[in-house]
Amino acid sequence: DAYEARGAYVLLMDAGDFIQGDPTVSTSEGATAVELMNLAGYDVASMGNHEFDYGYQNLKDLEADADFTIVDANVLYNGQVAFEDNVVFTAPDGTKIGVFGLDTPETATKAHPAKIQGVTFLAGDKMFDCAQDQVDALEAEGCEYIICLGHLGIDAESTGNRSIDLLEKVTGIDVFIDGHSHSTLEEIKEATNGTGKVGDTVLTSTGTKLANVGMVDISPDGTISTSSLATSELTVTPDAKVAARAEEIQKEIDADYGTVFAKTEVALDGEKANVRTGETNLGDLIADAMLWQAGLLDEGVDAAVTNGGGIRASIAAGDITKKDINTVLPFGNTLYVVKVTGAELLEALEAS
């Protein structure tokens, strides 16, 4: 609203993982996220791997409720593009802006197999060819600017399917708005030798959990610039309707999940950099809880293993609520007891 009041033509976009997070959206399996995005006036979004946490059909149901377009050209269902591949916006002066989406092929292994039956994700050269086809099609439609909403990231572990890999092979993209690696604009610039560009394409990303609002400004002479504004420093007045509904949702969650049932004398470490690389007290507590539950079932269990990537937050010293637990463990996993050999356990641990 503030930028439109100053005469700008504004498009509000999201680069994925928008329906998964803390209990305010995860308990509704993303429905409250889409509701708030509708109120905020989102125009287009691409999907991330976490859009499939609650299954393909849930995502299709959310798409029907969304007032914005969901685009992902490389996500197929039974061999056909599952959502929209692209969307074209026309500014008041007639300028056409084409937007297409790409989701990380890692979704195929990061989502539960049962949740993505029939869904395939084009990867590597096939994804690059898909992207080039999108550019060519949007150019043929007369688009002056082409934007890719890509949930690919720049992490080394994603090499071969990263945004910076794709932009070395695909031409004609003016702006690539990236997600997945939760990279800040500073980290993007560091990965592009300080330029913020790969070839002729401007690459940008905004970090994680709405810590920042990323901005891409296209000036009347065609100059493209990027910036990032910390939401903690925003000076605009919150929209009353959005704020009121957000508060209602928060109160509903607090009423259901806000009761204190435990305390901790120490901070429990669930930081991403720690739980994905080594042992923490929170990881130990979760594994101990699994062993305890198995013991109640009279199962003779020797060890418990939990996925470090499934631990999503820390818990501060003090009171613990169900909301805290659901924030740490939002995925609704099921405890299983399985028999493996020592060699199989060792192989699994080494692969991890």
Coordinates of C-alpha atoms in Angstrom, one line a residue:
D1 CA 0.0 0.0 0.0
A2 CA 2.8 2.4 0.9
Y3 CA 4.6 1.9 -2.4
E4 CA 1.3 2.0 -4.4
A5 CA 0.6 5.3 -2.7
R6 CA 3.8 6.6 -4.1
G7 CA 2.8 5.6 -7.6
A8 CA 4.5 2.3 -8.0
Y9 CA 3.0 -0.8 -9.7
V10 CA 3.5 -3.5 -7.0
L11 CA 3.5 -7.3 -7.2
L12 CA 3.7 -9.3 -4.0
M13 CA 5.4 -12.7 -4.4
D14 CA 6.5 -15.6 -2.3
A15 CA 9.3 -18.1 -3.2
G16 CA 8.0 -21.1 -1.4
D17 CA 7.6 -22.9 2.0
F18 CA 4.7 -20.5 2.8
I19 CA 2.3 -23.1 4.3
Q20 CA 4.6 -24.6 6.9
G21 CA 6.1 -23.1 10.0
D22 CA 4.9 -22.6 13.6
P23 CA 1.5 -23.9 14.9
T24 CA -0.3 -20.7 13.6
V25 CA -0.1 -22.2 10.1
S26 CA 0.9 -25.9 10.6
T27 CA -2.1 -26.9 12.7
S28 CA -4.4 -25.9 9.8
E29 CA -2.1 -27.6 7.3
G30 CA -1.5 -24.2 5.7
A31 CA -5.1 -23.0 5.4
T32 CA -4.5 -20.0 7.7
A33 CA -1.3 -19.1 5.8
V34 CA -3.3 -18.9 2.6
E35 CA -6.0 -17.0 4.3
L36 CA -3.6 -14.3 5.5
M37 CA -1.8 -14.2 2.2
N38 CA -5.2 -13.5 0.5
L39 CA -5.8 -10.7 3.0
A40 CA -2.3 -9.3 2.4
G41 CA -2.9 -9.3 -1.4
Y42 CA -0.3 -11.7 -2.7
D43 CA -0.2 -11.9 -6.5
V44 CA 1.8 -15.1 -7.1
A45 CA 3.7 -17.8 -5.2
S46 CA 5.9 -20.7 -6.1
M47 CA 6.1 -23.9 -4.0
G48 CA 8.9 -25.1 -1.8
N49 CA 9.5 -28.7 -0.6
H50 CA 7.5 -28.0 2.6
E51 CA 4.4 -27.3 0.6
F52 CA 4.1 -31.1 0.2
D53 CA 4.4 -31.8 4.0
Y54 CA 0.6 -32.4 4.1
G55 CA 0.3 -34.1 0.8
Y56 CA -0.4 -33.2 -2.8
Q57 CA -4.2 -33.1 -2.5
N58 CA -4.1 -30.7 0.5
L59 CA -2.0 -28.4 -1.7
K60 CA -4.5 -28.6 -4.5
D61 CA -7.3 -27.8 -2.0
L62 CA -5.3 -24.7 -0.8
E63 CA -4.8 -23.6 -4.4
A64 CA -8.6 -23.5 -4.9
D65 CA -8.8 -21.2 -1.9
A66 CA -5.9 -19.0 -2.9
D67 CA -6.6 -15.6 -4.5
F68 CA -3.1 -15.7 -6.0
T69 CA -1.6 -17.9 -8.6
I70 CA 0.7 -20.8 -7.7
V71 CA 3.3 -21.3 -10.4
D72 CA 5.8 -24.2 -10.8
A73 CA 6.8 -25.3 -14.3
N74 CA 8.9 -28.3 -13.2
V75 CA 6.4 -29.9 -10.9
L76 CA 4.4 -32.6 -12.7
Y77 CA 1.5 -34.8 -11.7
N78 CA 1.0 -37.9 -13.7
G79 CA 3.3 -36.4 -16.3
Q80 CA 1.4 -33.1 -16.7
V81 CA 2.2 -29.7 -15.1
A82 CA 0.5 -29.9 -11.7
F83 CA -0.2 -26.2 -11.1
E84 CA 0.3 -23.2 -13.4
D85 CA 3.6 -23.0 -15.1
N86 CA 3.6 -19.2 -15.4
V87 CA 1.5 -16.0 -15.1
V88 CA 1.7 -12.7 -17.0
F89 CA 1.0 -9.3 -15.3
T90 CA 0.4 -6.1 -17.2
A91 CA 1.3 -2.8 -15.6
P92 CA -0.8 0.3 -16.2
D93 CA 1.6 1.5 -18.8
G94 CA 1.2 -1.7 -20.8
T95 CA 4.5 -3.3 -19.7
K96 CA 4.1 -7.1 -19.5
I97 CA 5.9 -9.0 -16.7
G98 CA 6.1 -12.7 -16.9
V99 CA 6.6 -14.9 -13.8
F100 CA 7.3 -18.6 -13.8
G101 CA 8.1 -20.9 -10.9
L102 CA 10.5 -23.7 -10.1
D103 CA 10.6 -26.0 -7.1
T104 CA 13.7 -27.8 -5.8
P105 CA 14.0 -31.4 -7.1
E106 CA 15.1 -32.2 -3.6
T107 CA 11.4 -32.3 -2.7
A108 CA 11.4 -35.8 -4.2
T109 CA 13.5 -37.0 -1.2
K110 CA 12.6 -34.4 1.4
A111 CA 8.9 -35.0 1.3
H112 CA 7.2 -38.2 2.6
P113 CA 6.9 -40.6 -0.4
A114 CA 3.2 -41.2 0.4
K115 CA 2.5 -37.5 0.2
I116 CA 3.8 -37.1 -3.3
Q117 CA 2.6 -40.2 -5.1
G118 CA 2.3 -39.3 -8.8
V119 CA 4.3 -36.1 -8.4
T120 CA 7.6 -35.7 -10.2
F121 CA 10.1 -32.9 -10.1
L122 CA 12.2 -32.1 -13.2
A123 CA 15.9 -31.9 -12.2
G124 CA 19.3 -30.9 -13.6
D125 CA 19.3 -30.5 -17.4
K126 CA 15.6 -31.3 -17.7
M127 CA 14.8 -28.5 -15.3
F128 CA 17.2 -26.1 -17.1
D129 CA 15.5 -27.0 -20.4
C130 CA 12.1 -26.4 -18.8
A131 CA 13.2 -23.0 -17.5
Q132 CA 14.5 -22.0 -21.0
D133 CA 11.2 -23.1 -22.5
Q134 CA 9.4 -20.8 -20.0
V135 CA 11.6 -17.9 -20.9
D136 CA 11.0 -18.4 -24.6
A137 CA 7.2 -18.7 -24.2
L138 CA 7.0 -15.6 -22.1
E139 CA 9.1 -13.7 -24.6
A140 CA 6.8 -14.8 -27.3
E141 CA 3.9 -13.4 -25.3
G142 CA 5.6 -10.0 -25.4
C143 CA 6.9 -9.9 -21.8
E144 CA 9.4 -7.1 -21.3
Y145 CA 10.6 -8.5 -18.0
I146 CA 10.8 -12.2 -17.0
I147 CA 11.0 -13.2 -13.3
C148 CA 11.6 -16.7 -12.0
L149 CA 10.3 -17.5 -8.5
G150 CA 12.6 -20.3 -7.7
H151 CA 12.8 -22.4 -4.6
L152 CA 16.3 -23.8 -5.4
G153 CA 18.8 -22.1 -3.1
I154 CA 22.6 -21.8 -3.2
D155 CA 23.6 -24.4 -0.7
A156 CA 26.6 -26.6 -1.7
E157 CA 24.6 -29.7 -0.9
S158 CA 22.2 -28.7 -3.7
T159 CA 24.9 -28.4 -6.4
G160 CA 23.5 -29.3 -9.8
N161 CA 20.1 -27.9 -9.0
R162 CA 20.9 -24.5 -7.5
S163 CA 19.8 -21.2 -8.8
I164 CA 23.4 -20.3 -9.6
D165 CA 23.8 -23.6 -11.6
L166 CA 20.6 -22.9 -13.6
L167 CA 21.5 -19.3 -14.4
E168 CA 24.8 -20.4 -16.0
K169 CA 22.7 -22.4 -18.5
V170 CA 19.5 -20.4 -19.0
T171 CA 19.3 -17.0 -20.6
G172 CA 16.6 -14.4 -20.7
I173 CA 15.7 -14.3 -17.0
D174 CA 15.8 -10.7 -15.7
V175 CA 15.3 -11.5 -12.0
F176 CA 15.6 -14.7 -10.1
I177 CA 13.9 -14.6 -6.7
D178 CA 15.3 -17.5 -4.7
G179 CA 14.3 -19.5 -1.6
H180 CA 15.2 -22.9 0.0
S181 CA 18.7 -22.1 1.3
H182 CA 17.2 -19.2 3.4
S183 CA 20.0 -17.0 2.1
T184 CA 20.1 -13.3 2.9
L185 CA 20.8 -10.7 0.3
E186 CA 24.3 -10.4 1.7
E187 CA 24.9 -14.1 1.3
I188 CA 23.7 -14.0 -2.3
K189 CA 26.1 -11.2 -3.1
E190 CA 28.9 -13.2 -1.5
A191 CA 28.1 -16.2 -3.7
T192 CA 28.1 -14.0 -6.8
N193 CA 31.5 -12.3 -6.3
G194 CA 29.7 -9.2 -4.8
T195 CA 27.7 -8.5 -8.0
G196 CA 24.3 -10.0 -7.0
K197 CA 24.1 -11.3 -10.6
V198 CA 24.8 -14.4 -12.5
G199 CA 25.4 -13.5 -16.1
D200 CA 22.8 -10.8 -16.9
T201 CA 20.3 -12.1 -14.3
V202 CA 19.8 -10.3 -11.0
L203 CA 19.6 -12.9 -8.2
T204 CA 18.0 -12.1 -4.8
S205 CA 16.8 -13.8 -1.7
T206 CA 15.4 -12.6 1.7
G207 CA 16.5 -15.0 4.4
T208 CA 13.9 -16.8 6.4
K209 CA 10.7 -16.6 8.4
L210 CA 9.8 -13.1 7.1
A211 CA 12.8 -11.6 8.9
N212 CA 13.1 -9.4 5.9
V213 CA 11.0 -8.1 3.1
G214 CA 12.9 -8.3 -0.1
M215 CA 12.4 -5.7 -2.8
V216 CA 13.1 -5.7 -6.5
D217 CA 12.8 -2.2 -8.0
I218 CA 12.5 -1.8 -11.8
S219 CA 12.9 1.9 -12.6
P220 CA 11.3 3.6 -15.7
D221 CA 14.6 3.3 -17.6
G222 CA 14.8 -0.4 -17.0
T223 CA 17.4 -0.4 -14.3
I224 CA 16.9 -3.3 -11.8
S225 CA 18.0 -3.0 -8.2
T226 CA 17.5 -5.1 -5.1
S227 CA 17.3 -4.4 -1.4
S228 CA 16.2 -6.0 1.8
L229 CA 14.3 -4.4 4.7
A230 CA 14.3 -6.0 8.1
T231 CA 10.6 -6.4 9.2
S232 CA 11.8 -5.3 12.7
E233 CA 12.5 -1.9 11.2
L234 CA 9.3 -1.4 9.4
T235 CA 7.7 1.9 10.1
V236 CA 4.4 1.5 8.2
T237 CA 1.2 1.0 10.2
P238 CA 0.0 -2.7 10.0
D239 CA -3.1 -3.3 8.0
A240 CA -6.0 -3.4 10.5
K241 CA -7.9 -6.3 8.8
V242 CA -4.8 -8.5 8.4
A243 CA -3.6 -7.7 11.9
A244 CA -7.0 -8.5 13.4
R245 CA -7.3 -11.9 11.7
A246 CA -3.7 -12.8 12.6
E247 CA -4.4 -11.9 16.3
E248 CA -7.5 -14.2 16.2
I249 CA -5.5 -17.1 14.8
Q250 CA -2.8 -16.5 17.5
K251 CA -5.4 -16.5 20.3
E252 CA -6.9 -19.8 19.0
I253 CA -3.5 -21.4 19.0
D254 CA -2.6 -20.0 22.4
A255 CA -5.9 -21.3 23.8
D256 CA -5.3 -24.8 22.5
Y257 CA -1.6 -25.1 22.9
G258 CA -0.6 -22.5 25.5
T259 CA -0.9 -24.5 28.7
V260 CA 2.4 -25.0 30.6
F261 CA 3.0 -28.6 31.2
A262 CA 6.8 -28.8 31.9
K263 CA 9.8 -26.7 32.7
T264 CA 13.4 -26.7 31.7
E265 CA 16.3 -25.3 33.7
V266 CA 18.5 -24.9 30.7
A267 CA 18.1 -23.8 27.1
L268 CA 17.4 -26.7 24.8
D269 CA 19.4 -26.3 21.6
G270 CA 17.5 -26.9 18.3
E271 CA 19.5 -24.5 16.1
K272 CA 19.7 -25.6 12.5
A273 CA 23.5 -25.4 12.3
N274 CA 23.8 -27.5 15.4
V275 CA 21.1 -30.2 15.1
R276 CA 22.1 -31.0 11.5
T277 CA 25.8 -31.4 12.3
G278 CA 26.1 -32.9 15.8
E279 CA 24.7 -33.7 19.2
T280 CA 22.6 -31.2 21.2
N281 CA 20.7 -31.6 24.4
L282 CA 17.3 -31.1 22.6
G283 CA 18.2 -33.8 20.1
D284 CA 19.1 -36.1 23.0
L285 CA 15.8 -35.3 24.8
I286 CA 13.8 -36.1 21.7
A287 CA 15.6 -39.4 21.2
D288 CA 15.2 -40.2 24.9
A289 CA 11.4 -39.5 24.6
M290 CA 11.2 -42.0 21.7
L291 CA 13.0 -44.7 23.8
W292 CA 10.6 -44.0 26.7
Q293 CA 7.5 -44.4 24.5
A294 CA 8.9 -47.6 23.0
G295 CA 9.5 -48.9 26.6
L296 CA 5.8 -48.2 27.4
L297 CA 4.9 -50.5 24.5
D298 CA 7.2 -53.2 26.0
E299 CA 9.4 -53.1 23.0
G300 CA 13.0 -54.1 23.5
V301 CA 14.6 -51.2 21.9
D302 CA 18.4 -50.6 21.8
A303 CA 18.5 -47.1 20.3
A304 CA 16.4 -44.3 18.9
V305 CA 17.2 -42.2 15.8
T306 CA 15.6 -39.0 14.8
N307 CA 16.2 -36.7 11.8
G308 CA 18.1 -33.6 12.7
G309 CA 16.4 -31.7 9.9
G310 CA 13.0 -32.4 11.7
I311 CA 14.1 -30.4 14.7
R312 CA 12.9 -26.9 13.8
A313 CA 13.5 -24.6 16.8
S314 CA 15.1 -24.2 20.2
I315 CA 13.3 -24.0 23.6
A316 CA 14.4 -21.3 26.0
A317 CA 14.9 -22.1 29.7
G318 CA 11.7 -21.9 31.6
D319 CA 8.1 -23.0 31.0
I320 CA 7.3 -25.4 28.1
T321 CA 3.9 -25.5 26.3
K322 CA 2.4 -27.8 23.7
K323 CA 3.0 -24.8 21.3
D324 CA 6.7 -25.0 22.0
I325 CA 6.8 -28.7 21.2
N326 CA 4.8 -28.3 18.0
T327 CA 7.1 -25.5 16.9
V328 CA 10.1 -27.7 17.5
L329 CA 8.5 -30.8 15.9
P330 CA 5.8 -29.6 13.4
F331 CA 5.8 -32.5 11.0
G332 CA 3.5 -35.0 12.8
N333 CA 5.8 -37.9 12.4
T334 CA 4.9 -41.4 13.6
L335 CA 7.1 -43.5 15.9
Y336 CA 8.1 -46.8 14.4
V337 CA 10.0 -49.7 15.9
V338 CA 12.1 -51.5 13.2
K339 CA 14.7 -54.3 13.4
V340 CA 18.0 -53.5 11.7
T341 CA 21.5 -55.1 11.8
G342 CA 24.4 -53.3 13.3
A343 CA 25.8 -52.9 9.8
E344 CA 22.6 -51.4 8.5
L345 CA 22.5 -48.9 11.4
L346 CA 26.1 -47.9 10.8
E347 CA 25.4 -47.4 7.1
A348 CA 22.4 -45.2 7.9
L349 CA 24.4 -43.1 10.3
E350 CA 27.3 -42.7 8.0
A351 CA 25.0 -41.7 5.1
S352 CA 23.6 -39.0 7.5

